[in-house]
Coordinates of C-alpha atoms in Angstrom, one line a residue:
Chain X
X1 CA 107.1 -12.8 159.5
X2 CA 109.5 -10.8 157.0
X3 CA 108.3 -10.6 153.6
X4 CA 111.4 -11.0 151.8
X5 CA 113.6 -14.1 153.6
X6 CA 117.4 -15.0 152.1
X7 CA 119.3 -18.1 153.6
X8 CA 121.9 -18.6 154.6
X9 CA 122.4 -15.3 156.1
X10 CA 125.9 -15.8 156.2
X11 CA 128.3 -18.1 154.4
X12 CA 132.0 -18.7 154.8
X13 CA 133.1 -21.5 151.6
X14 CA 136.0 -22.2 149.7
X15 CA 137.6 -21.4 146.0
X16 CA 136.0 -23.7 143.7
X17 CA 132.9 -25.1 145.7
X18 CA 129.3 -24.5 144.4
X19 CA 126.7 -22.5 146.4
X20 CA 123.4 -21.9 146.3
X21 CA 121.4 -18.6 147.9
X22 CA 118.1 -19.0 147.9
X23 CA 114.9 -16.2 148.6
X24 CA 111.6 -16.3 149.1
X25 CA 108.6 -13.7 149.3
X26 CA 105.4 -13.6 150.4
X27 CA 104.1 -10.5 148.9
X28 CA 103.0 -12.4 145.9
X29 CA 104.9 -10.5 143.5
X30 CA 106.4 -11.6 140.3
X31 CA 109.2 -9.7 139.6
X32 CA 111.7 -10.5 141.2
X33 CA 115.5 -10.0 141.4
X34 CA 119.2 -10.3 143.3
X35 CA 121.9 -7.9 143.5
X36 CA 125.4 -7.7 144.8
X37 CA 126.8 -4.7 147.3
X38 CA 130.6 -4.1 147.4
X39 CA 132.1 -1.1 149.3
X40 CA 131.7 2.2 147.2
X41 CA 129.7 0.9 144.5
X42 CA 126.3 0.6 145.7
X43 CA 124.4 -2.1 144.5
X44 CA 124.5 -3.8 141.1
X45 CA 122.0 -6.1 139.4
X46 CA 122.8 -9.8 139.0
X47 CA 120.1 -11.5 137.5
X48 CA 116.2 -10.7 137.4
X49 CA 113.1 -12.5 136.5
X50 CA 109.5 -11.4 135.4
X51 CA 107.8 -14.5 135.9
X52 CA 108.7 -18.3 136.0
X53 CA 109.3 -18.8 132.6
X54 CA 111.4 -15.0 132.1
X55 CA 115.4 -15.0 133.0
X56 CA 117.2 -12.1 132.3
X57 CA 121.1 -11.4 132.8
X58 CA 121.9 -8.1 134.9
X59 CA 124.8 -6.2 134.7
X60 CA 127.6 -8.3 136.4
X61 CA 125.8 -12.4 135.7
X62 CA 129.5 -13.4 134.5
X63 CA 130.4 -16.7 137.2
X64 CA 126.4 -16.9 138.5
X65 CA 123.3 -18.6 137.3
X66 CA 119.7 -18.2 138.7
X67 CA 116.4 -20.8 139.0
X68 CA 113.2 -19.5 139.2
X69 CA 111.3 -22.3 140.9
X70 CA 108.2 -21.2 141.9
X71 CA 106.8 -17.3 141.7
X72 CA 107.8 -16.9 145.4
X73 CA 111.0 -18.6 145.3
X74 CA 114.0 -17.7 143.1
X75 CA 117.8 -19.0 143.8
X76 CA 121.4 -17.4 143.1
X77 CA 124.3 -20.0 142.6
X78 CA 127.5 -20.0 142.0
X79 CA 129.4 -23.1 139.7
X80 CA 132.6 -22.3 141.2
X81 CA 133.3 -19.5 143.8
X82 CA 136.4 -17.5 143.6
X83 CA 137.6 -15.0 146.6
X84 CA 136.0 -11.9 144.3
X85 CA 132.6 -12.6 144.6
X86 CA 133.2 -12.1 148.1
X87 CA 130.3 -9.7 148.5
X88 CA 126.7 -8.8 150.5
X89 CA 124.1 -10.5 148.0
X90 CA 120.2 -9.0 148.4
X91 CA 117.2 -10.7 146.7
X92 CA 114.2 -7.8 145.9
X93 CA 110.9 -8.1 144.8
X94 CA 108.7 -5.8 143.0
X95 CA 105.6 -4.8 140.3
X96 CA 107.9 -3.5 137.9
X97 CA 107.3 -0.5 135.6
X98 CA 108.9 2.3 137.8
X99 CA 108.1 1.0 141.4
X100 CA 110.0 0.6 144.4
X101 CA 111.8 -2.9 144.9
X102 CA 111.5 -4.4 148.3
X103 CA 114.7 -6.6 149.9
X104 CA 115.3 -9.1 152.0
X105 CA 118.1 -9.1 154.5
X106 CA 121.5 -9.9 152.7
X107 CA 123.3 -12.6 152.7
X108 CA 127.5 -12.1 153.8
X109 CA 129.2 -14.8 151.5
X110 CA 132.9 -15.1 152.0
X111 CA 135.0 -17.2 149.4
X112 CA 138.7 -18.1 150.8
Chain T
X1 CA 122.6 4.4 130.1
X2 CA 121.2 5.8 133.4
X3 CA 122.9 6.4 136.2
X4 CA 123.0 7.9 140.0
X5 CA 125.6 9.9 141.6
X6 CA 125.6 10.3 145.0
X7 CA 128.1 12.7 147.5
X8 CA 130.6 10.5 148.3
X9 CA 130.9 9.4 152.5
X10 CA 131.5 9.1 155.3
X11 CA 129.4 12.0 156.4
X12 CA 129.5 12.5 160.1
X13 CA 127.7 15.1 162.1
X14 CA 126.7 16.1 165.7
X15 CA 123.1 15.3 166.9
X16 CA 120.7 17.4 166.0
X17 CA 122.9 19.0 163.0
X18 CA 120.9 19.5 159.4
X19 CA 121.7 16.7 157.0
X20 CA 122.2 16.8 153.4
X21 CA 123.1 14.6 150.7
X22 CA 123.5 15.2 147.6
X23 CA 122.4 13.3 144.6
X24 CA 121.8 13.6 140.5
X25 CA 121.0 11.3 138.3
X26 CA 121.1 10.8 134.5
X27 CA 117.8 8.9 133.0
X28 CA 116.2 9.0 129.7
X29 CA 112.6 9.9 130.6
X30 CA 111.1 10.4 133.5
X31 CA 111.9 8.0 136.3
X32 CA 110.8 7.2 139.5
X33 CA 113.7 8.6 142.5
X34 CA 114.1 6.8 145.9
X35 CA 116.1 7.0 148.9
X36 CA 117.1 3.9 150.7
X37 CA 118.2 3.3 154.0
X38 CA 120.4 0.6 155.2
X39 CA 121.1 0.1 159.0
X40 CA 124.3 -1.8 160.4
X41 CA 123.8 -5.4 159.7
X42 CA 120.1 -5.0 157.6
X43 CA 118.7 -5.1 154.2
X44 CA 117.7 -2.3 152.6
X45 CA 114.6 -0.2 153.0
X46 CA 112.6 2.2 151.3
X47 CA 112.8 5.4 152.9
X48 CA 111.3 8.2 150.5
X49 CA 110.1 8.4 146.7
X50 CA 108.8 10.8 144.3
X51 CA 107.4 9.5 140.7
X52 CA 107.1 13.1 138.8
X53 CA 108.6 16.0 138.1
X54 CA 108.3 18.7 141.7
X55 CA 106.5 15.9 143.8
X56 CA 108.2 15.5 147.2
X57 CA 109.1 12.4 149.1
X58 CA 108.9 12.3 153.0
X59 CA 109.3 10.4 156.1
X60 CA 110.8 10.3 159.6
X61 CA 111.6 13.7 159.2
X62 CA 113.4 13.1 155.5
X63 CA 112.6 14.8 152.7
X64 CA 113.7 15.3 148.7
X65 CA 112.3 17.0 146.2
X66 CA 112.3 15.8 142.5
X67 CA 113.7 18.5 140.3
X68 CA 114.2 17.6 136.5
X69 CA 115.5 21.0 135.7
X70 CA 118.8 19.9 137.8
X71 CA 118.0 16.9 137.6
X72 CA 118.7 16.2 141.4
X73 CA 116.5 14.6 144.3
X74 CA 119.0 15.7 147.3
X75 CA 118.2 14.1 150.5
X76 CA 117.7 16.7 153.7
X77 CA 116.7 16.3 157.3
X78 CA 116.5 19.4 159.8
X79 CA 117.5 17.4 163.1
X80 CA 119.6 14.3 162.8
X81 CA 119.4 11.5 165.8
X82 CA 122.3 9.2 166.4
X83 CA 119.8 6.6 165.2
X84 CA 119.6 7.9 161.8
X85 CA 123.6 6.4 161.6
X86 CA 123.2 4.1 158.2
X87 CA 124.1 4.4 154.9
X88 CA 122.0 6.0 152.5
X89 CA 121.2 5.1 148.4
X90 CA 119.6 7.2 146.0
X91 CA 118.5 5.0 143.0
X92 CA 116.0 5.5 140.1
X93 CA 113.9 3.2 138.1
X94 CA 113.0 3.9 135.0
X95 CA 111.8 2.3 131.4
X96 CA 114.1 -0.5 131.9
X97 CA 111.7 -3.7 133.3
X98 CA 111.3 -2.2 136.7
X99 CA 115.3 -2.1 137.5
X100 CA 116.8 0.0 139.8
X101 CA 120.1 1.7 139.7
X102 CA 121.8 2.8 142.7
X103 CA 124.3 5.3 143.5
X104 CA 127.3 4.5 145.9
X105 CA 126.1 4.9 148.7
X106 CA 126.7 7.5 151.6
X107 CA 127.3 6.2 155.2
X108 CA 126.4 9.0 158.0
X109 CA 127.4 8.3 161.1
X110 CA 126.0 10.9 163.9
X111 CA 127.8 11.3 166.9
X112 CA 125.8 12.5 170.0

């Protein structure tokens, strides 16, 4: 079983609806964290958490809001989606201090 | 704040042609460097790293070498398959809660 699992894997909605990503890891980590990739620009970071109780905005958290639920799961949403966030989203998980981040599979959201 | 360059893509070469990307980063410190692969339709995954100063990541044949002086950790492989087709990150973590930062991303595609 992967250790790093996103659903949906793929989402098509509409302007204006709310949706929810969600991940969840079994390596028992408890950092943990979600990015968006976009064509030429590599990924950028979202939101990330340290622990349950530790939220912290990313570079581009403008239009999205996290829930850190348990230490293995932790959810991306959006209140209202517009066609820009059309994206690849990635939830990672890792140790912190300068360690390697591991990802789960992407989810393809498209906002028409 | 730090950052990753990366060579900018598509790269395409002929099987069995020596591969090189090129990337240099700005970081306050000394950060950890990585090389991330991603394959058509997958989540990312770690490919190389080196945590100091001259240390030398490898794997499938990849390597880089971390050199602060030029502050570079250039990806290289001697023999490229068709399978190594993907696109490639370079991304650094440093004293910033365990975040990475990614370059754009370089998408080889080797032709057989």
């Amino acid at each position: 079983d992967a250790d790093v699992t996103q659903t949906p894997r793929n989402r098509i909605t509409k302007t204006g609806k709310r949706i929810m990503l969600e991940c969840s890891q079994t390596k028992g980590h408890d950092r943990m964290y979600w990015y968006r990739q976009d064509p030429g620009l590599g990924l950028r970071l979202i939101y990330y958490s340290f622990d349950v109780k530790d939220i912290n905005k990313g570079e581009i958290s403008d239009g999205y809001s996290v829930s850190r639920q348990a230490q293995a799961k932790f959810s991306l949403s959006l209140e209202s989606a517009i066609p820009n966030q059309t994206a690849l989203y990635f939830c990672a998980t890792g140790t912190g201090g300068r360690n390697e981040q591991f990802f789960g599979p992407g989810t393809r959201l498209t906002v028409l | 704040g730090d950052s990753v360059t990366q060579m900018e893509g598509p790269v395409t070469l002929s099987e069995e042609a020596f591969l090189t990307i090129n990337c240099t980063y700005t970081a306050t410190g000394y950060p950890s460097l990585f090389w991330y692969v991603q394959y058509p339709g997958e989540g990312l995954q770690l490919l190389l790293k080196a945590t100091k100063a001259d240390d030398k990541g490898s794997n499938k044949g990849f390597e880089a070498t971390y050199r602060k002086e030029t502050t570079s950790f250039h990806l290289e492989k001697g023999s490229v398959q068709v399978s190594d087709s993907a696109v490639y990150f370079c991304a650094l973590s440093g004293w910033q809660g365990g975040k990475l930062i990614f370059g754009q991303g370089t998408e080889l595609s080797v032709k057989p």
